[in-house]
Short mmCIF file of C-alpha atoms in Angstrom, two decimals:
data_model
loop_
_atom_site.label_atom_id
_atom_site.label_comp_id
_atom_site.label_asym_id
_atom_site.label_seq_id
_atom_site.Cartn_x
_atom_site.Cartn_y
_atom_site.Cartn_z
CA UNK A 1 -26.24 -7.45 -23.05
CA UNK A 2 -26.07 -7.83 -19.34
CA UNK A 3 -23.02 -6.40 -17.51
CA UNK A 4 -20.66 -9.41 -16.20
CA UNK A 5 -20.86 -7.85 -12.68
CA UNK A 6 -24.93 -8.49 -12.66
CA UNK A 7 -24.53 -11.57 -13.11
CA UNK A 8 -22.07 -12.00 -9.99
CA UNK A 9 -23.66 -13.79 -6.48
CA UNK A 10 -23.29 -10.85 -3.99
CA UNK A 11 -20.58 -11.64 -1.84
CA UNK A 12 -20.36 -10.69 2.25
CA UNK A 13 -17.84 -10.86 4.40
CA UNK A 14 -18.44 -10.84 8.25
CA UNK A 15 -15.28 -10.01 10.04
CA UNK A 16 -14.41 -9.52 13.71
CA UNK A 17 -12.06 -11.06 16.98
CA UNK A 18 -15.17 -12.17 18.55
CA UNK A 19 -16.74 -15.45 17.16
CA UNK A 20 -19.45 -15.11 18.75
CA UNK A 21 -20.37 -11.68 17.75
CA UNK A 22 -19.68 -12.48 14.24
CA UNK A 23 -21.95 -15.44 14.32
CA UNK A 24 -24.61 -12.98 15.36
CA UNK A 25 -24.17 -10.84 12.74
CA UNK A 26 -24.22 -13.49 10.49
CA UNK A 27 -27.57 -14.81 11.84
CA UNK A 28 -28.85 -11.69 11.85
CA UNK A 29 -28.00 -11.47 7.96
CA UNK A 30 -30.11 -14.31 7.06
CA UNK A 31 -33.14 -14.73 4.66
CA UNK A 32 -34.33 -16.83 2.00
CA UNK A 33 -32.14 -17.30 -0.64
CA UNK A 34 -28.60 -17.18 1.38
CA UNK A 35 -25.90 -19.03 2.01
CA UNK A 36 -23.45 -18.47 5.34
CA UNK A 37 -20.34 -19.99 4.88
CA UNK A 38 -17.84 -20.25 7.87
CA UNK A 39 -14.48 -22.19 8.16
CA UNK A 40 -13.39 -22.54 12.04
CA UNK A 41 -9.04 -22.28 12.00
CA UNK A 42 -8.46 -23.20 15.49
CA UNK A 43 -7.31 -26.25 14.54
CA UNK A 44 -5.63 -25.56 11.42
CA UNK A 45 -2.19 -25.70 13.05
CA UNK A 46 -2.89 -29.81 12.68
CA UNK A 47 -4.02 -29.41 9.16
CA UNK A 48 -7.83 -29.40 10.31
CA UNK A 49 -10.11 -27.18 9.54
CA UNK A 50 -14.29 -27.37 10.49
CA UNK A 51 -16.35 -26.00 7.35
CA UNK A 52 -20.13 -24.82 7.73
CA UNK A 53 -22.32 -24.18 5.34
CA UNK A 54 -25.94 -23.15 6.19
CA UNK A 55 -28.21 -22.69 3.02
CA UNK A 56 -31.32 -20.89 3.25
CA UNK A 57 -34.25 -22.25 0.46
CA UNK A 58 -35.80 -19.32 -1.61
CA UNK A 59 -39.15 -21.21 0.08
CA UNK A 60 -37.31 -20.61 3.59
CA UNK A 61 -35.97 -24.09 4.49
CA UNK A 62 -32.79 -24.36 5.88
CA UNK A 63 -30.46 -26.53 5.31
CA UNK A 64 -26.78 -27.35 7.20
CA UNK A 65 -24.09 -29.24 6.42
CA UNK A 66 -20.86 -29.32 8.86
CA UNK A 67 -17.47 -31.10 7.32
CA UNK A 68 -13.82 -31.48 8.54
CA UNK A 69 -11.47 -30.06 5.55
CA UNK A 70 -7.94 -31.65 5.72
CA UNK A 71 -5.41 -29.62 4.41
CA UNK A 72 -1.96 -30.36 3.36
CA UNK A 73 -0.79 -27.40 4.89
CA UNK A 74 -2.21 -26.28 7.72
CA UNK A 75 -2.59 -22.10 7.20
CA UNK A 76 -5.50 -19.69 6.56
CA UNK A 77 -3.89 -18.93 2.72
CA UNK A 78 -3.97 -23.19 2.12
CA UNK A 79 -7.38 -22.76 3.50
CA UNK A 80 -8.72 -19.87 1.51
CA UNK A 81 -7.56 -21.03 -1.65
CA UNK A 82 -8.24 -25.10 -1.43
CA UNK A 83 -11.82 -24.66 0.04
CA UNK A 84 -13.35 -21.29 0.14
CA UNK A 85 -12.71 -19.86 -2.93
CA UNK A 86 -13.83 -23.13 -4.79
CA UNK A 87 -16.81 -22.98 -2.90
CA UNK A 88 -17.74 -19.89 -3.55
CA UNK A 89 -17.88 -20.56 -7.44
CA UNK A 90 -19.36 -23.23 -6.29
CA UNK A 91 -22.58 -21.78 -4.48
CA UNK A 92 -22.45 -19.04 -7.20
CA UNK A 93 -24.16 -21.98 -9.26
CA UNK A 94 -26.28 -23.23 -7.06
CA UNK A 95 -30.40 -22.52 -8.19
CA UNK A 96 -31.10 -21.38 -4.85
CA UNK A 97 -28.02 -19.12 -4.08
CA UNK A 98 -28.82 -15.57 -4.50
CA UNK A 99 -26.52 -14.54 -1.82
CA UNK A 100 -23.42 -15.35 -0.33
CA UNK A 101 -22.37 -14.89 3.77
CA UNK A 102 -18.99 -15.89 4.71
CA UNK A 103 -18.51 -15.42 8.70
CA UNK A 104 -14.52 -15.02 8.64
CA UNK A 105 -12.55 -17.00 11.62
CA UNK A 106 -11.23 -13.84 13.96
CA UNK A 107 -7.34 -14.30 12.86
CA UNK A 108 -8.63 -14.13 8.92
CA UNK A 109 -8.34 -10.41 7.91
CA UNK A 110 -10.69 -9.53 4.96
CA UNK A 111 -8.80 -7.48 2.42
CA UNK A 112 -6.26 -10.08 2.28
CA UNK A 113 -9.61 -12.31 1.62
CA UNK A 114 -10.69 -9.28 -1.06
CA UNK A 115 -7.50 -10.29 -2.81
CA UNK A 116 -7.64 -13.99 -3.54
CA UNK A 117 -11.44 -13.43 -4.44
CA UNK A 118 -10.19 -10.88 -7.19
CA UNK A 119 -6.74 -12.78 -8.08
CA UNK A 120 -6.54 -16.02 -7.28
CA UNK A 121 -6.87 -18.54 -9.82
CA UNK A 122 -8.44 -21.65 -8.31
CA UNK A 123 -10.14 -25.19 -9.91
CA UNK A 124 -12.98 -26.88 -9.58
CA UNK A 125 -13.83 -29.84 -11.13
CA UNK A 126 -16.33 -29.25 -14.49
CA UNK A 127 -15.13 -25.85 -14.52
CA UNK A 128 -12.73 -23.99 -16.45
CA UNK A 129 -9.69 -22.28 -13.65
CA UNK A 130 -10.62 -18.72 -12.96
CA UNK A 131 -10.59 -16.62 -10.08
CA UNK A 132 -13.73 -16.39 -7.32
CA UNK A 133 -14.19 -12.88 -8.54
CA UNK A 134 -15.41 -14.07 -11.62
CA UNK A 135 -18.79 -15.60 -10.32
CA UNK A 136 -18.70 -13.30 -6.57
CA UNK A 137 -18.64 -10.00 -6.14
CA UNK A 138 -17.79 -8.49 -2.75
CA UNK A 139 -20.10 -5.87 -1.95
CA UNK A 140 -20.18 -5.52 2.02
CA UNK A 141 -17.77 -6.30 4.39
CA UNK A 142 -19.44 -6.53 8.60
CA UNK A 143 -17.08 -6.11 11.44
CA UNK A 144 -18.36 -6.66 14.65
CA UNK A 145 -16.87 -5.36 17.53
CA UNK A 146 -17.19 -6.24 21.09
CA UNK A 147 -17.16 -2.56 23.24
CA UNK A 148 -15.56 -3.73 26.53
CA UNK A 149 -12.72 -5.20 24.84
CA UNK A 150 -11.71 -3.99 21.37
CA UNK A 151 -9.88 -0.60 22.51
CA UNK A 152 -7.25 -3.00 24.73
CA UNK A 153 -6.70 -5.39 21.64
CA UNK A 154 -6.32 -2.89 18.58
CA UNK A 155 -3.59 -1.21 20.88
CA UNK A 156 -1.81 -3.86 22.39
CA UNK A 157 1.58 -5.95 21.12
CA UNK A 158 0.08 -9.17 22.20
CA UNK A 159 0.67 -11.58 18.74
CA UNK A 160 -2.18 -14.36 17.51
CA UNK A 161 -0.12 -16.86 18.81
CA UNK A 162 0.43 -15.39 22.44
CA UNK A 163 -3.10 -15.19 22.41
CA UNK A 164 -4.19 -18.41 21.71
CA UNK A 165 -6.02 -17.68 18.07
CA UNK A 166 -3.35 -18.94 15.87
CA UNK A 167 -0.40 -21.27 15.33
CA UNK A 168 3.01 -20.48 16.88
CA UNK A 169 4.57 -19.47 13.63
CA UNK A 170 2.07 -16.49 13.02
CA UNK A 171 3.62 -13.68 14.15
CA UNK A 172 1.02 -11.22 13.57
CA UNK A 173 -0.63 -9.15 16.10
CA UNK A 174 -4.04 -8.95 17.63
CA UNK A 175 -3.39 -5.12 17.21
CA UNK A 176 -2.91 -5.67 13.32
CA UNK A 177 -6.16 -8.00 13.08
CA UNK A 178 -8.04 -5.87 14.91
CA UNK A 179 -7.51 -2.67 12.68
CA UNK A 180 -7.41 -4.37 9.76
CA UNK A 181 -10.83 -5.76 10.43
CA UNK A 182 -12.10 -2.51 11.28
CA UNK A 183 -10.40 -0.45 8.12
CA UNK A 184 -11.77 -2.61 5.50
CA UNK A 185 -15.25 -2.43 6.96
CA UNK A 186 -18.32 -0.77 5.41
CA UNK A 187 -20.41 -1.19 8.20
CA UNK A 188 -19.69 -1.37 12.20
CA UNK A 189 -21.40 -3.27 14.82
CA UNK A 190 -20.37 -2.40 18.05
CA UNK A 191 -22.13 -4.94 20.61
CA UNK A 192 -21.94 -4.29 24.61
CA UNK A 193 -21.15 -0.97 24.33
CA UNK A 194 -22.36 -0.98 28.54
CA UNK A 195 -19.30 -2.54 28.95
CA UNK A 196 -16.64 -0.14 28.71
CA UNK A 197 -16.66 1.44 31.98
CA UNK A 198 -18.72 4.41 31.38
CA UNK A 199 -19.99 7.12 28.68
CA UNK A 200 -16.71 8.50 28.37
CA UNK A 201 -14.87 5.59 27.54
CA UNK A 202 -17.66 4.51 25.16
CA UNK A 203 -16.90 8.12 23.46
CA UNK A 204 -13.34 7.33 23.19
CA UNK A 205 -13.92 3.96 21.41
CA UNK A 206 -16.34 6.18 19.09
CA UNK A 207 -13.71 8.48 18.15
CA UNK A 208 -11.55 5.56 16.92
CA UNK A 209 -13.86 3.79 15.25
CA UNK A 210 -15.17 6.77 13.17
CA UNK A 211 -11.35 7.93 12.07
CA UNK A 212 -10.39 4.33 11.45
CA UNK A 213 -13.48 3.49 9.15
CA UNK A 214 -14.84 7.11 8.07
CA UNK A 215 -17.15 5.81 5.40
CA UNK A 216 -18.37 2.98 7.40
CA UNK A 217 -22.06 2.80 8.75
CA UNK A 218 -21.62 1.93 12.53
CA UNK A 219 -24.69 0.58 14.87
CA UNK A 220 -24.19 0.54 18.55
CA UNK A 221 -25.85 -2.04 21.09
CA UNK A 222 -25.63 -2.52 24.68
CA UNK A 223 -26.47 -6.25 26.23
CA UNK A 224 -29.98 -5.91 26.30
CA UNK A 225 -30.57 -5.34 22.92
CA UNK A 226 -30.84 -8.10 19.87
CA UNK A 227 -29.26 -7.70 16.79
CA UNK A 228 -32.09 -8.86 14.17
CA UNK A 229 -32.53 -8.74 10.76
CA UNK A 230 -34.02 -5.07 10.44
CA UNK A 231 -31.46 -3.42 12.46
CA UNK A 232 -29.19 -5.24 10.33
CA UNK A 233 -30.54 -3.81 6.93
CA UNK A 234 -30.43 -0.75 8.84
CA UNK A 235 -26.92 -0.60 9.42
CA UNK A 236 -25.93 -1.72 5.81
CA UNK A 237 -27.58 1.21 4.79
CA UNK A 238 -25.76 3.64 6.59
CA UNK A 239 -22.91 3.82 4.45
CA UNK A 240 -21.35 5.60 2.54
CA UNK A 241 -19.60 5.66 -1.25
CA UNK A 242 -16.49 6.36 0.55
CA UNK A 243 -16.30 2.35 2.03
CA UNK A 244 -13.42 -0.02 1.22
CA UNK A 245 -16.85 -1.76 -0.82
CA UNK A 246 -14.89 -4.75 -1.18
CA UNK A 247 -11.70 -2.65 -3.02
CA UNK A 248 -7.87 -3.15 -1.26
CA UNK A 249 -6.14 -0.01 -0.93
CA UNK A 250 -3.56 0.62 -2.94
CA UNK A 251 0.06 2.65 -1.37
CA UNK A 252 -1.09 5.87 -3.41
CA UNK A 253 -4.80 5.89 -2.61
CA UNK A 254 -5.64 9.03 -0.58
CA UNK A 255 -4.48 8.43 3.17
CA UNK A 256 -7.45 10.20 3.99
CA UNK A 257 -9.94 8.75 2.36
CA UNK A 258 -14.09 9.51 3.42
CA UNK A 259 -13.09 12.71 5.20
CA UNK A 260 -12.17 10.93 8.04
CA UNK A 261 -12.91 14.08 11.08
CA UNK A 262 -9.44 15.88 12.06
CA UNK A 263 -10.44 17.60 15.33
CA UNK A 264 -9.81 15.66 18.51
CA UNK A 265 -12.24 14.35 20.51
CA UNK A 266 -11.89 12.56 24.31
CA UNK A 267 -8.39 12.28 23.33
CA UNK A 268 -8.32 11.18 20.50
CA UNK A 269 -6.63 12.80 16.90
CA UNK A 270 -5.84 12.15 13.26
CA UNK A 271 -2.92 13.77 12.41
CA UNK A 272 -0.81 14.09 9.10
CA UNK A 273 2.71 14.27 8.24
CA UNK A 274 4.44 15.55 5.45
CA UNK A 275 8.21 16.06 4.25
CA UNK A 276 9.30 17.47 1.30
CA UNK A 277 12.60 16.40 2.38
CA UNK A 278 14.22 12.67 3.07
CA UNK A 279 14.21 11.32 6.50
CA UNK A 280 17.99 10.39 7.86
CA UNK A 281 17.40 6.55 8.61
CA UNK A 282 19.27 6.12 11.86
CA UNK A 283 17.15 8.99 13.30
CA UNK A 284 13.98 7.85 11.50
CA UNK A 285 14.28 5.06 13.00
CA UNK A 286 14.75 6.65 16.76
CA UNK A 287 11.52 8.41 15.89
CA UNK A 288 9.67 5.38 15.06
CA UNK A 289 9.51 4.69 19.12
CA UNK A 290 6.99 7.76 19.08
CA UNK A 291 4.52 5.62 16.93
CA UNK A 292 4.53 2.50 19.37
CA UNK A 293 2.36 3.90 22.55
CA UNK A 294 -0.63 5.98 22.39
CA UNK A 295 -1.14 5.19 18.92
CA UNK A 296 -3.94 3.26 17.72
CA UNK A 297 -2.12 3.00 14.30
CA UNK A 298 0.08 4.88 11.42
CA UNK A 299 0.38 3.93 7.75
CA UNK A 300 1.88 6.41 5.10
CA UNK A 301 4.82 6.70 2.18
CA UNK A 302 8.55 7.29 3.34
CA UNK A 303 10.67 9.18 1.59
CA UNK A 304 14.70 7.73 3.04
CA UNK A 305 17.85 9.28 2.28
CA UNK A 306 19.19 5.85 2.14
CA UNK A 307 16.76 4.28 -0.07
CA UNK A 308 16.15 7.55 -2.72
CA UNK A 309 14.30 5.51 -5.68
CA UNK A 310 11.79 3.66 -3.18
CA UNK A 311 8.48 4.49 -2.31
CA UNK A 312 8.46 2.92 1.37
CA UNK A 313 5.12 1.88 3.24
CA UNK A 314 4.86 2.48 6.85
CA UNK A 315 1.93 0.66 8.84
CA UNK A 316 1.73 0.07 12.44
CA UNK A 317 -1.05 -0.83 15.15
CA UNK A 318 -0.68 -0.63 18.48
CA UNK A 319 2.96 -2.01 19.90
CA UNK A 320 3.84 -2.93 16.57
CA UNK A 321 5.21 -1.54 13.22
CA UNK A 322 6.57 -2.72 9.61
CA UNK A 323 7.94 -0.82 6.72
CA UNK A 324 8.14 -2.42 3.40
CA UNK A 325 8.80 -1.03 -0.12
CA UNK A 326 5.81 -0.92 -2.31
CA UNK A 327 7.08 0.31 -5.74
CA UNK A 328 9.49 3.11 -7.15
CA UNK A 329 8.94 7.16 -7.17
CA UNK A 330 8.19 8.10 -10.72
CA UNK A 331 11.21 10.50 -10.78
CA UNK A 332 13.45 7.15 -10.43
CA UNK A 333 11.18 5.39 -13.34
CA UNK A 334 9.69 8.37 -15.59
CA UNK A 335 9.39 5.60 -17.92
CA UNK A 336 8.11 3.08 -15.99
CA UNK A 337 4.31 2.46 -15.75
CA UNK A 338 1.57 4.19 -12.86
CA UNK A 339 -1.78 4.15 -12.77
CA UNK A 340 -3.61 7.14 -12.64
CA UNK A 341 -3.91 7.80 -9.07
CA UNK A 342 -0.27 7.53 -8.79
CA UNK A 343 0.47 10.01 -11.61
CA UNK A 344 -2.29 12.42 -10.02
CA UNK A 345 -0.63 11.49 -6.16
CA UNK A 346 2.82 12.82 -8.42
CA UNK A 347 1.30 15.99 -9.76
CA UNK A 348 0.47 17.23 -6.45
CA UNK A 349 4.25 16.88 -4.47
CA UNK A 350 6.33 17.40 -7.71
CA UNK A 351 9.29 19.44 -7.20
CA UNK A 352 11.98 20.78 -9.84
CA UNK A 353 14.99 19.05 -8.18
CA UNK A 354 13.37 15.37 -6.37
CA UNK A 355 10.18 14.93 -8.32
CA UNK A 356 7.42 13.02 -6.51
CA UNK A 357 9.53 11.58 -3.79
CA UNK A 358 7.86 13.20 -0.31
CA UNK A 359 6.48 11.54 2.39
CA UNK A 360 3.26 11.64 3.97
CA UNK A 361 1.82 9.54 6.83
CA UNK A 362 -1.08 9.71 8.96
CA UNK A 363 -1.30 8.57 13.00
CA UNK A 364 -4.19 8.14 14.78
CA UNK A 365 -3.73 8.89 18.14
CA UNK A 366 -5.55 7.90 21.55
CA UNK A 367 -3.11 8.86 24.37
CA UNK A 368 0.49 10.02 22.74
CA UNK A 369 0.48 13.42 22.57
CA UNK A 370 0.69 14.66 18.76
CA UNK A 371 2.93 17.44 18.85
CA UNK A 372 5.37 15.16 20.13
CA UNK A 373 5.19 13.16 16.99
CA UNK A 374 5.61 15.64 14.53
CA UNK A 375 8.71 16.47 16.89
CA UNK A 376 10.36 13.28 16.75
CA UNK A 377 9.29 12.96 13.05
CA UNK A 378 10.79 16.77 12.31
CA UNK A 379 14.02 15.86 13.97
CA UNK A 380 14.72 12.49 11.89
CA UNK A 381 14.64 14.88 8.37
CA UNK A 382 17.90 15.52 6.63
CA UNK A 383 19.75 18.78 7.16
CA UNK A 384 20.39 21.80 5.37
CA UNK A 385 24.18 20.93 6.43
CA UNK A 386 23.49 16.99 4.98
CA UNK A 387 21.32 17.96 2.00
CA UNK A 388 24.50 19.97 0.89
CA UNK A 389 26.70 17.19 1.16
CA UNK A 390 25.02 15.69 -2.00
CA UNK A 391 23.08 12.46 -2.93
CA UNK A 392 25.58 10.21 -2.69
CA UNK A 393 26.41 11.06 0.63
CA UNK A 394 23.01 10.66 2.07
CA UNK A 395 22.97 7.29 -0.77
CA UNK A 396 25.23 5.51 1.51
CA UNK A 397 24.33 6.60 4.80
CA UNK A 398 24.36 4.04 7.25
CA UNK A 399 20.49 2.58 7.75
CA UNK A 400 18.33 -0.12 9.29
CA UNK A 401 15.72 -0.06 6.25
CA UNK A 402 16.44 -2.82 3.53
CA UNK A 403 12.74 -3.28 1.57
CA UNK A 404 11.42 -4.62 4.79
CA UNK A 405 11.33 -3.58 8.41
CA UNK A 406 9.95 -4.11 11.61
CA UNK A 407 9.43 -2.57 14.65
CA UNK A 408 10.49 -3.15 17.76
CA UNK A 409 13.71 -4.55 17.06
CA UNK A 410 17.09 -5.51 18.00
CA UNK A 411 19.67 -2.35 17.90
CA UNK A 412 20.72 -1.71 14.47
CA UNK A 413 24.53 -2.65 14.59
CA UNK A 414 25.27 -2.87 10.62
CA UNK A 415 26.39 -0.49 7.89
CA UNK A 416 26.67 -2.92 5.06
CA UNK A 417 23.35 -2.40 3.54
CA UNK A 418 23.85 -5.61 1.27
CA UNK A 419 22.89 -7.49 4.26
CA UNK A 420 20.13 -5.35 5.79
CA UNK A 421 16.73 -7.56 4.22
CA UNK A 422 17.90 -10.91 5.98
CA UNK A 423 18.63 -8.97 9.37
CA UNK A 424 15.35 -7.62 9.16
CA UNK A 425 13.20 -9.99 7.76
CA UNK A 426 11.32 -13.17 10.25
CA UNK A 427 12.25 -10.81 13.25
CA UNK A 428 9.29 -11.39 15.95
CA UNK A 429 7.96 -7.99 16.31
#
């Protein structure tokens, strides 16, 4: 019998802020037998949305087909889940599909996208409801990225909406986009690299790119030369295993996943953090100023006095920052269920007294200086002094973390922690 996954279409997704470099990559991903779907969202705001679809014949023929999509709701989810992923099981039937394209607007960020495919149920008429994953499977994901300009935008606090690619009410930033895009990325195209001002600064962007996507193949181009289908097949075979490939991360995967390099280089540096001890959340979240300039981004597990049974995620990207809670430690639930990476994550930080709970975060750094970090990160731990005081002490210390948080923010004022998730949450970071 044939594996279900064999009989999947191959599924790419082409991901980047710059259309027009996207579109490129797309084109240059062409050949007989593909289909490049593309859904423009600048006018999704209105409920409008501009589908393409260009088909490629096994013979060679192309053929396009451009359509307005009206939504009900006017959002990228609404749009993902009422027209892409239906189309996608669609094409996935379709004789002459043996390969699926989707060139992602720049405001769409593709593991998001790598969820609905694997978990969204969606209908289609004549078929029974069932997720895209069932007929797709997401093999590649292209980001493109434009030399001259990327640096600037993944480190910025400038949101979607500020910068004209979304609707008022998305408060994301281009920083988050822009990493996102990057992380999840198994291959790299950087385009103008003559752009950015000189060798060195071309270095610099390097050294990001290669810490932010470790596994990731990465092709570099300067004006003059053409992105075409060879270099293309090129690139996507410069990978390596250790690529998203298509798989969100999970809070307990390895933070340091494909040996991502350690030493610095033109200023730039990966560094971890660790804690066997719980961070004091007033001071914490003093320290989290460190994280918003000079840092390209910072995602880890907090352990907080104030919070002792949750695992909190930390993420930021350039100006801005969120931390949300993602599950319990498994010395607050031994019963409860983990998979095995979180049971294996356990083994390795269990202690007699707290268990699992620890917390570990990594920063990648392009101008803050990194001993600096760890200092402001070392001073916001619990003392011996505190720690003797007892858990229920440091239970009911005073603190600005509810399950969500964002950073920057207003001055935390409250010590009633029963209303801490509605100060927190909707604030425009």
């Amino acid at each position: 019998m044939t594996p279900a996954h064999l009989d999947r279409t191959p599924l790419t997704l082409v991901t980047g802020l710059d259309r027009t470099v996207s579109a490129r990559i797309a084109h240059a991903l062409a050949a007989p037998g593909t289909a490049i779907v593309s859904h423009d969202l600048r006018d999704v705001g209105r409920g409008r949305v501009t589908r393409s679809v260009h088909r490629i014949d096994l013979d060679g023929h192309d053929r396009f087909s451009l359509d307005d999509v009206e939504l009900e709701h006017g959002c990228v989810s609404c749009t993902l889940r009422l027209d892409l992923l239906p189309l996608l099981r669609v094409l996935h039937r379709e004789p002459g599909v043996a390969r699926i394209v989707v060139a992602l607007d720049p405001v769409v960020e593709p593991e998001n996208v790598a969820l609905e495919v694997r978990q969204t149920v969606v209908d289609v008429p004549g078929l029974a409801p069932a997720a895209a994953g069932d007929d797709v499977s997401l093999t590649h994901t292209v980001c493109g990225v434009d030399a001259g300009r990327w640096l600037d935008e993944a480190t910025g606090d400038i949101t979607l909406a500020e910068a004209g690619l979304s609707v008022d009410e998305d408060e994301r930033t281009v920083a988050q986009v822009a990493v996102g895009q990057v992380r999840f990325a198994d291959t790299v195209i950087v385009e103008r690299a003559d752009s950015t001002g000189g060798a060195w600064n071309l270095a610099r962007l390097h050294a990001v790119l290669v810490r932010l996507a470790p596994g990731a193949g990465m092709r570099t181009l300067n004006s003059l030369q053409r992105l075409d289908t060879a270099l293309m097949a090129g690139a996507l075979g410069s990978g390596t295993r250790h690529s998203p490939h298509g798989v969100p991360r999970r809070p307990f995967d390895p933070l340091l996943a494909g040996r991502p390099d350690l030493d610095g280089d033109c200023g730039v540096e990966l560094i971890t953090v660790e804690a066997a001890r719980p961070f004091h959340p007033e001071r914490l979240h003093l320290a989290l100023d460190a994280l918003l300039d000079g840092v390209v981004t910072a995602q880890g597990r907090l352990w907080i006095a104030a919070n002792p049974d949750d695992v909190l995620w930390l993420e930021s990207a350039g100006g801005a920052l969120g931390i949300r809670r993602v599950g319990r430690w498994l010395a607050a639930s031994p019963e409860g269920t983990a998979d095995p990476e979180h049971r294996a994550m356990a083994a390795l930080h269990w202690d007699d007294v707290y268990g699992d709970r620890h917390s570990s975060v990594t920063v990648l750094c392009h101008r803050a200086a990194p001993d600096q970090i760890r200092a402001a990160f070392d001073d916001a731990l619990v003392t011996d002094a505190e720690l003797a005081l007892g858990p229920d002490f440091l239970a009911n210390l005073p603190s600005p973390f509810g399950t969500e948080h964002r950073d920057p923010c207003d001055d935390f004022e409250s010590t009633d922690r029963s209303v801490q998730v509605d100060q927190t949450e909707g604030e425009d970071r």
